[in-house]
XYZ file of C-alpha atoms in Angstrom:
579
model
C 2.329 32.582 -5.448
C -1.580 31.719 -5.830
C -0.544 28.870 -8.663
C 1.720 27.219 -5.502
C -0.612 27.786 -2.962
C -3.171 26.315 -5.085
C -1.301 23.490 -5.794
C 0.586 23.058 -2.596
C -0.562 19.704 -1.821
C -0.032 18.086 -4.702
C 3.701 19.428 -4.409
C 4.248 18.174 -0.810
C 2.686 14.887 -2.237
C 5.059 14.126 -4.966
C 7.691 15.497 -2.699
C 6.731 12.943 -0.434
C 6.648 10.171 -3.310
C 10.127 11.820 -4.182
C 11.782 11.510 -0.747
C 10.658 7.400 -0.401
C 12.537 7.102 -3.681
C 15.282 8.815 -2.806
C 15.907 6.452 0.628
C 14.876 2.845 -1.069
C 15.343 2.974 -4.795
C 18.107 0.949 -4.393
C 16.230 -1.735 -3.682
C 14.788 -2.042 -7.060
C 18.287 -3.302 -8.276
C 18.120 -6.148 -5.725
C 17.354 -9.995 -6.359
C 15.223 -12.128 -4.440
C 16.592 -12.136 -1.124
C 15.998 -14.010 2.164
C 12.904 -15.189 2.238
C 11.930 -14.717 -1.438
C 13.080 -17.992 -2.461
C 10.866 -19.964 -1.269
C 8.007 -17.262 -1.643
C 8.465 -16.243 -4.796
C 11.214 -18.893 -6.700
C 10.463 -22.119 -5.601
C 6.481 -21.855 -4.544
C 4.279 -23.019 -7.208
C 0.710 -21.869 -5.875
C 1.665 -18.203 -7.211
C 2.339 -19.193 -10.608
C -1.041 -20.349 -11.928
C -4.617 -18.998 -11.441
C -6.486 -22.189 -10.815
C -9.261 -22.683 -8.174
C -6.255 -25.024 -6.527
C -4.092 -22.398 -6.062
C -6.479 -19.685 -4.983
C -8.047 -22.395 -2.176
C -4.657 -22.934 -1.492
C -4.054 -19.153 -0.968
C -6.650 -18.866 1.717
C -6.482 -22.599 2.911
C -2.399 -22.526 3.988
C 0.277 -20.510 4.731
C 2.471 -18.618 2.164
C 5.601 -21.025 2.874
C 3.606 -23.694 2.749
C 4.780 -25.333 5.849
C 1.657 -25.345 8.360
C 3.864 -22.086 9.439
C 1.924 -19.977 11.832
C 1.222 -16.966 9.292
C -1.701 -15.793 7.117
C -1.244 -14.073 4.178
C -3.967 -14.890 1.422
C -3.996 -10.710 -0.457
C -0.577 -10.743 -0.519
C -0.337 -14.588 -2.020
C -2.599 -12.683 -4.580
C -0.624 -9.663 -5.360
C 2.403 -12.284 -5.830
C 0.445 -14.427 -7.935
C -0.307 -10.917 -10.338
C 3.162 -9.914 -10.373
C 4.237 -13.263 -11.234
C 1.597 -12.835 -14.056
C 3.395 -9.410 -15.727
C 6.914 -10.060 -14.286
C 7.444 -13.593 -14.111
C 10.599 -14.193 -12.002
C 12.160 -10.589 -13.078
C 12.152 -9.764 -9.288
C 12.631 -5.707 -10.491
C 8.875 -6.016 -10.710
C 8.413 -7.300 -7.181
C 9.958 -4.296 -5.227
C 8.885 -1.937 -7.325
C 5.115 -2.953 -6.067
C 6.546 -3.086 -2.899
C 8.074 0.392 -3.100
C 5.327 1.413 -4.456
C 3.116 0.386 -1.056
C 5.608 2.151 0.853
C 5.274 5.594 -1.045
C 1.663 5.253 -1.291
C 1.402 4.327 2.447
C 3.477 7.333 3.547
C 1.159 9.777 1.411
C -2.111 8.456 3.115
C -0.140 9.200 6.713
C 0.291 12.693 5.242
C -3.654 12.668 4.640
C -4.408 11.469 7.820
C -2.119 13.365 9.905
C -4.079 16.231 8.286
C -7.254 14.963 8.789
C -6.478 14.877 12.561
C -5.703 18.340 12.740
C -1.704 18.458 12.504
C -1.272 21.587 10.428
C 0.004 21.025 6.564
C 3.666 21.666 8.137
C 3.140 19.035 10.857
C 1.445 16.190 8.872
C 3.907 16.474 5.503
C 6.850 16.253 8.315
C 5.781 13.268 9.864
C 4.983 11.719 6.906
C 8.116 12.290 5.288
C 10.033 10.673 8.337
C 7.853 7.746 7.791
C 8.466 7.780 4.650
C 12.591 7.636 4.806
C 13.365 6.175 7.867
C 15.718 3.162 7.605
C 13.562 0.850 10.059
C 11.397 0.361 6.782
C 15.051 -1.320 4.971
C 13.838 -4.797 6.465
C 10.787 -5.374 4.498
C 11.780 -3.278 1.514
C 14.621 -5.469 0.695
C 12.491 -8.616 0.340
C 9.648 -9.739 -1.299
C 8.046 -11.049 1.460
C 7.888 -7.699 3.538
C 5.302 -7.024 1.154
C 2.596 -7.926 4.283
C 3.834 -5.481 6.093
C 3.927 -2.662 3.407
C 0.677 -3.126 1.917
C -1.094 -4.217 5.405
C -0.300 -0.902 6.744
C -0.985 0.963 3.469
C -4.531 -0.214 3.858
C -4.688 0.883 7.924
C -3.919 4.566 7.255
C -6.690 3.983 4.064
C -9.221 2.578 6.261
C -9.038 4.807 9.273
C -8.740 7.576 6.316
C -11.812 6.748 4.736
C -13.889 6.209 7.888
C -12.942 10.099 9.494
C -13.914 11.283 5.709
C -17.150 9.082 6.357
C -16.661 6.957 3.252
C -17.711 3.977 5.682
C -17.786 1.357 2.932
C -14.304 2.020 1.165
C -13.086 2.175 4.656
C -14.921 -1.383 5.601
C -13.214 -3.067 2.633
C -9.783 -1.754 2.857
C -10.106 -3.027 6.390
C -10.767 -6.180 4.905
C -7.461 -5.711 2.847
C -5.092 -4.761 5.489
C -6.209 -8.298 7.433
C -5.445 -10.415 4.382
C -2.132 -9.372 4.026
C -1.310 -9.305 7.619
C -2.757 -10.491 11.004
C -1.698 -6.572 11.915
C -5.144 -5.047 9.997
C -7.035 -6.159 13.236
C -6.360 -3.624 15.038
C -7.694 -1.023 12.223
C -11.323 -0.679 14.099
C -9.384 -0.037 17.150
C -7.248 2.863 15.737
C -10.125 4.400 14.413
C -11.718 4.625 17.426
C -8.840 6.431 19.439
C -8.746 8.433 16.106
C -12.494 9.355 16.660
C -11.679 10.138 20.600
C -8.831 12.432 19.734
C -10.878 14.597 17.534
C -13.805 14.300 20.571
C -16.558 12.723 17.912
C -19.938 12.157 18.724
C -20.728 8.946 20.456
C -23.076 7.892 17.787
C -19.680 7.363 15.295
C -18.219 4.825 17.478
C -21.021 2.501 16.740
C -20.692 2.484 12.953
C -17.893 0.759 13.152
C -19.731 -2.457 15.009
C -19.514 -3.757 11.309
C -16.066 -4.154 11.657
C -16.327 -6.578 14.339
C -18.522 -8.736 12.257
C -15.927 -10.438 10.071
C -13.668 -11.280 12.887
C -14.665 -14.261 13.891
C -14.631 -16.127 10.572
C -10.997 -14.360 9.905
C -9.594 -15.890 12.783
C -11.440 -19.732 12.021
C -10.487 -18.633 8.262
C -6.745 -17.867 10.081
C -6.809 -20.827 12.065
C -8.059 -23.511 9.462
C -4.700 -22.456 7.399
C -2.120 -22.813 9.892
C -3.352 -24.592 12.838
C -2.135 -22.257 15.389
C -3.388 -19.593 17.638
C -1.863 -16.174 18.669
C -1.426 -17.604 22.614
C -0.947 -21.446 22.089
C 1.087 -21.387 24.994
C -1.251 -20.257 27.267
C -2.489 -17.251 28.264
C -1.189 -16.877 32.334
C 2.591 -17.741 30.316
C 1.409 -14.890 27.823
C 1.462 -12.236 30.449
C 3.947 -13.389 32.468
C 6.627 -13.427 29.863
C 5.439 -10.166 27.696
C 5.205 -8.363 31.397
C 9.051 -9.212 31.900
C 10.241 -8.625 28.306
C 7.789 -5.736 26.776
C 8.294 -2.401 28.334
C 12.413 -2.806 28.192
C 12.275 -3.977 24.273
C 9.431 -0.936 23.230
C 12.431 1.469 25.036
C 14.687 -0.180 22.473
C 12.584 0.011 19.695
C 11.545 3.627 20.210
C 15.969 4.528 20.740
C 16.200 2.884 16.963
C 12.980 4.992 15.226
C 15.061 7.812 16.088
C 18.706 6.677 16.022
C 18.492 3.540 13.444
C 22.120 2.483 13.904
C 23.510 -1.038 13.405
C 20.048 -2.118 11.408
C 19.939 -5.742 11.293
C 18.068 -8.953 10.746
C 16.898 -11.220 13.538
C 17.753 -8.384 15.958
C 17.719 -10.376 19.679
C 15.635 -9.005 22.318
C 18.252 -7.160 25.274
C 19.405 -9.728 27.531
C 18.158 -9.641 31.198
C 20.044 -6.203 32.673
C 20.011 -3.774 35.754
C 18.550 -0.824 33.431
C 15.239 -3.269 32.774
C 14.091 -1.713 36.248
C 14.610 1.479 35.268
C 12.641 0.339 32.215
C 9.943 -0.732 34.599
C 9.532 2.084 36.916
C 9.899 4.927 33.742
C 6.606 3.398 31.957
C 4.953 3.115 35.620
C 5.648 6.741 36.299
C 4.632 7.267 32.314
C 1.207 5.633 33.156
C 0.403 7.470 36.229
C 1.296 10.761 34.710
C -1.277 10.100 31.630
C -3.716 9.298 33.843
C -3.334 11.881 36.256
C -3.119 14.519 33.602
C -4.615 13.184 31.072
C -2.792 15.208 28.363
C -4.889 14.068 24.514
C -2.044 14.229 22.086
C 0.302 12.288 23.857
C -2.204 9.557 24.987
C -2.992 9.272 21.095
C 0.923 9.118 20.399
C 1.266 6.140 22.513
C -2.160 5.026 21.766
C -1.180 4.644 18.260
C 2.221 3.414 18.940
C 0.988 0.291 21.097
C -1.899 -0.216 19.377
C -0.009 -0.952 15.802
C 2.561 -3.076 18.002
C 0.123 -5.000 20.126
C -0.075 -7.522 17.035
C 3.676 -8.472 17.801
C 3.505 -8.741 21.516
C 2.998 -12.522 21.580
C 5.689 -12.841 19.309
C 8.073 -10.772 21.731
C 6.649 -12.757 25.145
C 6.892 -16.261 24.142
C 10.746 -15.230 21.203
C 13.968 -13.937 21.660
C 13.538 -11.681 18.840
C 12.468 -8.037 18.156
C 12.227 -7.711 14.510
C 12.868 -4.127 13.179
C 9.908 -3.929 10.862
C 7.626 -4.847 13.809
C 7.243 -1.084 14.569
C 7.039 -0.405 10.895
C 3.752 1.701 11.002
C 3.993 2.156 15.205
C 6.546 4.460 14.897
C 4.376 6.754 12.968
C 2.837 7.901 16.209
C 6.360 9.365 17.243
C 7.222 11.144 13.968
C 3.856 13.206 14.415
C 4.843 13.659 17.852
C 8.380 15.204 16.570
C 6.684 16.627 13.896
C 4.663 18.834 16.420
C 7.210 20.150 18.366
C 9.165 21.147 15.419
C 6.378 22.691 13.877
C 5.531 25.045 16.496
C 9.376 25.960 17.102
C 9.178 26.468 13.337
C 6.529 29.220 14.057
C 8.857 31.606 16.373
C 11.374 33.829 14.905
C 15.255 33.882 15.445
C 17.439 30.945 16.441
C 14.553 28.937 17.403
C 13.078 29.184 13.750
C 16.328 27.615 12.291
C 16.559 25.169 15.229
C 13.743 24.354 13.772
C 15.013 23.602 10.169
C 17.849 21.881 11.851
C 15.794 19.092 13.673
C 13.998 18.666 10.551
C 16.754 18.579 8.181
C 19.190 16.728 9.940
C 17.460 13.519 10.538
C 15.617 13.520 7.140
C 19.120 13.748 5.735
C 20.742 11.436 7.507
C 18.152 8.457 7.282
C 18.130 8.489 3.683
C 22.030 8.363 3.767
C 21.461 5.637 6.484
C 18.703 3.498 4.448
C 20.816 3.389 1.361
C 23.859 2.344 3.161
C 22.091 -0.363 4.765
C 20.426 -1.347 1.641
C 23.960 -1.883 -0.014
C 25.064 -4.053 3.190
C 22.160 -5.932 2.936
C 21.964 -6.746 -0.692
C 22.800 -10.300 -0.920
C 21.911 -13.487 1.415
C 25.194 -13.550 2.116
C 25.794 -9.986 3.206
C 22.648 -9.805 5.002
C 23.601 -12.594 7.229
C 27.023 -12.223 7.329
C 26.341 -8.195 8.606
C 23.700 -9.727 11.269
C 26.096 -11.800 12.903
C 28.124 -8.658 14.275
C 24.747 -8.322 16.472
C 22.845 -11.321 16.772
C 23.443 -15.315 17.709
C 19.629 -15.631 16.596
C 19.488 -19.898 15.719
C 17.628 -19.484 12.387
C 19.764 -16.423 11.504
C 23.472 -18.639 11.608
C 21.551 -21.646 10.132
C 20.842 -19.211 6.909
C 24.416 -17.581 7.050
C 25.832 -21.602 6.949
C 23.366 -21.983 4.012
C 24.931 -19.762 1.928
C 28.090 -20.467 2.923
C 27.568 -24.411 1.950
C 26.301 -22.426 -1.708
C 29.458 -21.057 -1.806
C 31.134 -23.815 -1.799
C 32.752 -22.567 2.017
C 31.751 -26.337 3.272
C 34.062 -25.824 6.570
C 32.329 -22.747 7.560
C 29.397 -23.783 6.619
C 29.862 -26.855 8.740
C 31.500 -24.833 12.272
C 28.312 -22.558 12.135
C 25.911 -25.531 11.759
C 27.989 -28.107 14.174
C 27.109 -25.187 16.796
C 23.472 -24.607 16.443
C 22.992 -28.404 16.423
C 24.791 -28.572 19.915
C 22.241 -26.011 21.348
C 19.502 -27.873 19.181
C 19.906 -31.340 18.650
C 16.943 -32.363 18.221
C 16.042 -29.692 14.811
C 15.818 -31.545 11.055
C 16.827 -28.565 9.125
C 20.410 -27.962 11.202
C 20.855 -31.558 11.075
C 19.823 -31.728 7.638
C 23.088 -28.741 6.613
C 25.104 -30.089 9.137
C 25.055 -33.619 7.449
C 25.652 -31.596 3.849
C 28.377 -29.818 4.903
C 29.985 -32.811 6.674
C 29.884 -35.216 3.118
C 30.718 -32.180 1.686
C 33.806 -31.434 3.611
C 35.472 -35.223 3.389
C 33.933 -36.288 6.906
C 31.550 -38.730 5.263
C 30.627 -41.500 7.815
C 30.281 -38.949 10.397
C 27.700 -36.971 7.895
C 26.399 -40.171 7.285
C 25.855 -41.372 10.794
C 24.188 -37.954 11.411
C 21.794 -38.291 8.602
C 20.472 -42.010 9.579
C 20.427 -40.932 13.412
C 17.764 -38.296 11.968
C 15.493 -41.010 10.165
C 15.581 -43.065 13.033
C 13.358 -40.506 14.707
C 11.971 -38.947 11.911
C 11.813 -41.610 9.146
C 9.224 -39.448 6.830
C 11.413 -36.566 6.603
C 11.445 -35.581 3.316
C 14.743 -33.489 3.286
C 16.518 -35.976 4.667
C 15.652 -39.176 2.373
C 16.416 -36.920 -0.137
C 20.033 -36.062 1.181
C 20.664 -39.737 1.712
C 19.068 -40.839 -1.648
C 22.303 -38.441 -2.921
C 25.095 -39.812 -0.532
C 23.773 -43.025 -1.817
C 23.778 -42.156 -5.527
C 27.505 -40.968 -5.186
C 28.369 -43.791 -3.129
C 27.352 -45.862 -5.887
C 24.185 -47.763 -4.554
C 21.125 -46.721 -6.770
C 18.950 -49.068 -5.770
C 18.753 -47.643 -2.294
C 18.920 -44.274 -3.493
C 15.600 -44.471 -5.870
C 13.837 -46.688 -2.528
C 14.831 -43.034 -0.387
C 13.401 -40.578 -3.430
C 10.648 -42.196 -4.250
C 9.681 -42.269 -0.109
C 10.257 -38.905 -0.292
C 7.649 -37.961 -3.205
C 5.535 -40.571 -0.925
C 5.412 -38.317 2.683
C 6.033 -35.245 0.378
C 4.408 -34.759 -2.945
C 5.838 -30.769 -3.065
C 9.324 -31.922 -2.593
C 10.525 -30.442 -6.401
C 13.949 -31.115 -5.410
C 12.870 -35.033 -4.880
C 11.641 -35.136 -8.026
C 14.701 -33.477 -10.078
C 16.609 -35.775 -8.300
C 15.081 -39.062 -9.481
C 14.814 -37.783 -12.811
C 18.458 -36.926 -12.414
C 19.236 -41.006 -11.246
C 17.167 -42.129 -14.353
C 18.972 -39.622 -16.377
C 22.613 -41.431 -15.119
C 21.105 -44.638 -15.879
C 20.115 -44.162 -18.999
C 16.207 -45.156 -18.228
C 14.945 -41.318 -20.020
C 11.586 -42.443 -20.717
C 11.726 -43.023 -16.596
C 12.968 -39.454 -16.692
C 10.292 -37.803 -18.642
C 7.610 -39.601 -16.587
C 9.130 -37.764 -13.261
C 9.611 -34.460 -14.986
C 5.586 -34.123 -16.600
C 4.728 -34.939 -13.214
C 6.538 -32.500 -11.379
C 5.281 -30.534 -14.584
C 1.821 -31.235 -13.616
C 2.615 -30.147 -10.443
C 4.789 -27.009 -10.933
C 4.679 -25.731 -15.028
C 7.321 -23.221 -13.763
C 9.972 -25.401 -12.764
C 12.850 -24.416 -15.215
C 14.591 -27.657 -14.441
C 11.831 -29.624 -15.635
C 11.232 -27.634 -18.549
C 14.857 -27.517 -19.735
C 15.385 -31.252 -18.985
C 11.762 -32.242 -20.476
C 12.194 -30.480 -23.564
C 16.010 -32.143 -23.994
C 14.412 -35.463 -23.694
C 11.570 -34.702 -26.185
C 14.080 -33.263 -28.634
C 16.041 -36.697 -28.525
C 12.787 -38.632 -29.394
C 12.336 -36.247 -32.367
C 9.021 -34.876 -30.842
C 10.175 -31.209 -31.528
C 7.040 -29.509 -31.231
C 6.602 -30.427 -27.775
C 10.316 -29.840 -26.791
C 10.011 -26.283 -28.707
C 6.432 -25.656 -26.235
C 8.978 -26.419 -23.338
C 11.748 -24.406 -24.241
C 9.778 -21.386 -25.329
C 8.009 -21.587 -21.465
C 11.419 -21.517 -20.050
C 12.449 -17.977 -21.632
C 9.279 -17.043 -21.011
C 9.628 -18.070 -17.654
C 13.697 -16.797 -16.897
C 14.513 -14.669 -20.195
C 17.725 -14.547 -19.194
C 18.085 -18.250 -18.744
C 21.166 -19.438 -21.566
C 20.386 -22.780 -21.545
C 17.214 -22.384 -22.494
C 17.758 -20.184 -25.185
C 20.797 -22.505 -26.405
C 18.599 -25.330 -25.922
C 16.325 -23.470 -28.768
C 18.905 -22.786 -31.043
C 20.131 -25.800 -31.040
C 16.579 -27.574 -31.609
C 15.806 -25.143 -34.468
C 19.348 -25.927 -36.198
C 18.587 -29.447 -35.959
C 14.968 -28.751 -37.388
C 16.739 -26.784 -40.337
C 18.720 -30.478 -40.942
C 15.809 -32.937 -40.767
């Protein structure tokens, strides 16, 4: 009994460690989902450590589209896992898993640093650590920010109760570069300093924490242009005032009750029950400041404090993520945690109550978080499960996406016909729509729609591209090598511009053409398999082995499992053996 006691916390630890295996695992057998592929497949800044790349990483956003996110650690962390993993995306959740276990052990330290009681803290950390809201950004890449953003919150705030001010000043630092969220770290500290009544004299060491603000948010701004209330701040409050306190209600139903777990979850249309939703948190307010009751004003403290980052994103959208509340609804699961706790410590019925409201949800979110994994475990199935509960825009675009990758062109073209309607005036639906048109036999129509779109966007690299290959099959070549090399012109990153012109000088013979485009897109992306393959066949034909073996040998490095590489190998090393 002394050995366990001694050990105790090491045992609720790995316990801890166990249980976040136990609800995601299955998420290590996963591809790269959603937005992975462009994140991870098709973005070339990760693949290289050059001083581009890095500048690049704190200089832009991760999708490279002047996109109004910041993400330079985690463009890091990518950049090393492409570096041990290459695209083996096995690799890639298990670091994410990996944030999530470690982030719900530092919740267990913390809840026990504020004074929760070993029973208290290890429960609320172990709802953290398997309840299904966390499915979202454990199924993709990308929710990495997220994960390890929040991982270094409970650090930081960790570090700075245990006084261990500078580890707690640079994992500060760590939580804001992989997500805009870390800026409110100084500011849970604080109410964590206020709940355990600190001396005065505590709140001013963190005054360093202010100083790196400033040049964050030009840093933050220089990379993607945008501001957190470009649309004004008077619109700001008016539109979080009227959506906010009905779509927290919502969001606090699903941390307990996570049914029907979704992506691009819409915000509750306008209803009766939002003034109810109005008047419960104005009698909630008066009550906490009338009685002024310390736990529960941390509870909420915490909760609206971790979700204050996402409040311009719910007043000027129409959507309420699920992973926005991500490490928010840690504040209720110590809250929960509590109460059970201290029925835990009567005798009886109420002792086994206890063990009930424990056991039951524990029990059931794993089941839940593995059942939503498995619907959720292709692009297809995630969208195709989403659109049971959402008419989100960008959602149905993705669902038509890989429905035109199916080869389901007249689905694909129904869902994208009806976003267009709503949207007429948006490249990428026009962009599908025109696909799935040509590809469904309505040609002049797709055709029509495609040259309406360069009329008012005439640099749009997607679509010169599209027409350079209705041109190609239509049989004019000339006009289809004008469109791709305009679209290298207004878009030097277009890959898919490139393997397309090599592709035209491929079908007319010109291959030293070819090789040109594919060392440049080479120069520009060594990791594009396409080019590799393609270079390396061309280099073969010319008898330059040596340089076509280089090529082929980066490819399985590259994909191991890619076959034509490794046929293209054998092949070149049989032909060797004849020479």
């Amino acid at each position: 009994m002394d050995l366990l006691n001694k050990h105790k916390r090491a045992l609720l630890m790995a316990c801890l460690a166990l249980a976040a295996l136990a609800a995601f695992w299955a998420t290590l057998g996963l591809g790269f989902l959603w937005d992975d592929h462009q994140f991870i497949e098709a973005n070339p800044y990760i693949k290289t450590w050059t001083l581009a790349n890095l500048r690049h990483a704190f200089f832009s956003d991760p999708f490279n589209q002047a996109l109004n996110y910041y993400r330079p650690i985690q463009t890091l962390s990518n950049m090393l896992d492409f570096s041990v993993w290459r695209l083996n995306p096995f690799g890639y959740h298990l670091t994410n898993l990996l944030f999530h276990s470690a982030g719900a052990l530092l919740a267990f330290m913390l809840m026990g640093e504020l004074g929760l009681g070993s029973a208290a803290a290890f429960l609320a950390a172990f709802f953290f650590a398997v309840n299904p809201t966390g499915v979202e950004q454990l199924i993709i890449v990308a929710g990495r920010a997220e994960l390890a953003s929040s991982a270094f919150t409970l650090a930081s705030v960790l570090f700075f109760l245990r006084r261990g001010y500078a580890l707690s000043f640079l994992t500060f630092l760590m939580a804001l570069g992989f997500k805009e969220n870390g800026i409110i770290t100084p500011l849970l500290i604080a109410l964590a300093l206020w709940f355990l009544k600190k001396d005065k004299r505590e709140y001013l060491k963190l005054l360093p924490f202010l100083l790196p603000l400033p040049f964050y948010l030009w840093l933050r701004h220089a990379a993607t242009g945008a501001g957190p209330l470009d649309g004004g701040a008077a619109a700001f409050v008016m539109q979080a005032a009227k959506k906010i306190p009905p779509a927290v209600l919502v969001y606090i139903e699903n941390a307990f009750l996570p049914f029907n777990m979704h992506s691009h979850r819409m915000q509750p249309d306008l209803a009766p029950w939002f003034y109810a939703a109005y008047a419960f948190w104005a009698f909630f307010l008066l009550g906490l400041l009338r009685y002024k009751p310390r736990a529960l004003i941390f509870v909420f403290g915490w909760y609206f404090l971790n979700l204050a980052p996402k409040f311009p994103l719910l007043a000027k959208g129409d959507l309420m993520l699920e992973h926005w509340t991500y490490l928010a609804n840690l504040g209720l699961y110590a809250a929960a945690a509590v109460l059970i706790a201290r029925i835990n410590d009567r005798k009886g019925m109420r002792k086994a109550a206890a063990w009930v409201c424990a056991g039951v949800p524990a029990i059931f979110w794993i089941a839940a978080a593995n059942a939503n994994i498995h619907l959720r475990s292709t692009d297809l199935k995630i969208y195709e499960h989403a659109t049971q509960y959402s008419s989100s825009k960008p959602m149905l675009y993705n669902l038509a996406r890989e429905y035109y990758l199916a080869g389901q062109f007249e689905k694909s073209r129904a869902i994208l016909a009806r976003i267009s309607a709503v949207d007429p005036g948006n490249a990428l639906y026009l962009n599908g729509l025109a696909l799935s048109l040509w590809r469904s036999g309505a040609r002049k129509e797709a055709a029509a729609t495609l040259d309406g779109l360069l009329v008012r966007q005439p640099d749009n690299s997607e679509a010169l591209v599209n027409k350079a290959c209705f041109l190609i099959e239509g049989g004019n070549l000339a006009g289809a090598e004008r469109n791709l090399k305009r679209a290298i012109e207004t878009a030097p990153g277009n890959e898919t511009a490139y393997t397309t012109l090599a592709g035209l000088y491929l079908h007319q013979k010109k291959e030293a053409a070819a090789l040109v485009v594919y060392e440049t897109l080479l120069r520009l992306d060594p990791y594009n398999l396409q080019a590799l393959n393609d270079a390396g066949i061309l280099h073969a034909k010319t008898a330059r082995y040596p340089e076509a073996k280089e090529l082929f040998e980066r490819a399985l490095k590259l994909s191991p499992d890619s076959r034509n590489a490794a046929l293209n190998l054998e092949r070149l090393e049989a032909l060797q053996k004849r020479k």
